[in-house]
């Protein structure tokens, strides 16, 4: 079946449910009539042919349910039913509904705030041209930890290195607030 036919059939089933039910019932009845006519042509009586066609076909209500479950509109109907059921349950327990709403609001708000803070730091590129080419040079201590590079090392690297476009020196700034109380590192 073409996509357009599936879409129009599904929309018609959603908008005009009784007409869609009549169409499915008509299709089932038409199939039984055709099967009965084929069995009558083989020599069975009309009643025997109808009974044999019904036995071969199976339960008509079950077949109608299978046809209804085939289309995409069934997903929408079941989702709408789940939403209605959830709303009925929440309406029957307003305290629980309030706790759920507040919990969801806090969770979504916290997730949004954390993502807003983390996104520019971890996921977006640095605001420098060719940011992927920026490097940091440091010395390693005996246990493998980073050591600050001395100014002499910087001068030696800048004099000998030919691979870098530019070099810069950085010193971590750790100010301490002093006053009448205990000193506090900022």
GROMACS .gro file of N, CA and C in nm, residues 20 26 28 49 95 108 110 141 148-149 153 155 159 164:
model
   42
   20UNK      N    1  -1.484   0.382   0.952
   20UNK     CA    2  -1.373   0.288   0.937
   20UNK      C    3  -1.413   0.149   0.987
   26UNK      N    4  -1.740  -0.453   0.632
   26UNK     CA    5  -1.777  -0.481   0.493
   26UNK      C    6  -1.671  -0.567   0.424
   28UNK      N    7  -1.468  -0.784   0.567
   28UNK     CA    8  -1.478  -0.921   0.620
   28UNK      C    9  -1.597  -0.993   0.557
   49UNK      N   10  -2.126  -2.428   0.227
   49UNK     CA   11  -2.018  -2.344   0.178
   49UNK      C   12  -1.994  -2.226   0.273
   95UNK      N   13  -0.259   1.482   4.559
   95UNK     CA   14  -0.133   1.498   4.632
   95UNK      C   15  -0.018   1.431   4.559
  108UNK      N   16   1.378   1.859   3.557
  108UNK     CA   17   1.399   1.921   3.426
  108UNK      C   18   1.474   2.052   3.440
  110UNK      N   19   1.685   2.139   3.685
  110UNK     CA   20   1.825   2.112   3.721
  110UNK      C   21   1.903   2.061   3.601
  141UNK      N   22   5.626   1.515   3.727
  141UNK     CA   23   5.698   1.481   3.849
  141UNK      C   24   5.731   1.334   3.854
  148UNK      N   25   5.449   2.264   3.737
  148UNK     CA   26   5.453   2.392   3.665
  148UNK      C   27   5.585   2.403   3.590
  149UNK      N   28   5.580   2.458   3.471
  149UNK     CA   29   5.699   2.479   3.390
  149UNK      C   30   5.766   2.610   3.436
  153UNK      N   31   6.238   2.710   3.123
  153UNK     CA   32   6.191   2.607   3.029
  153UNK      C   33   6.116   2.673   2.914
  155UNK      N   34   6.162   2.976   2.793
  155UNK     CA   35   6.260   3.041   2.704
  155UNK      C   36   6.333   2.939   2.619
  159UNK      N   37   6.305   2.914   2.210
  159UNK     CA   38   6.427   2.931   2.130
  159UNK      C   39   6.447   2.814   2.035
  164UNK      N   40   5.569   2.547   1.656
  164UNK     CA   41   5.462   2.629   1.711
  164UNK      C   42   5.454   2.763   1.639
   0.00000   0.00000   0.00000
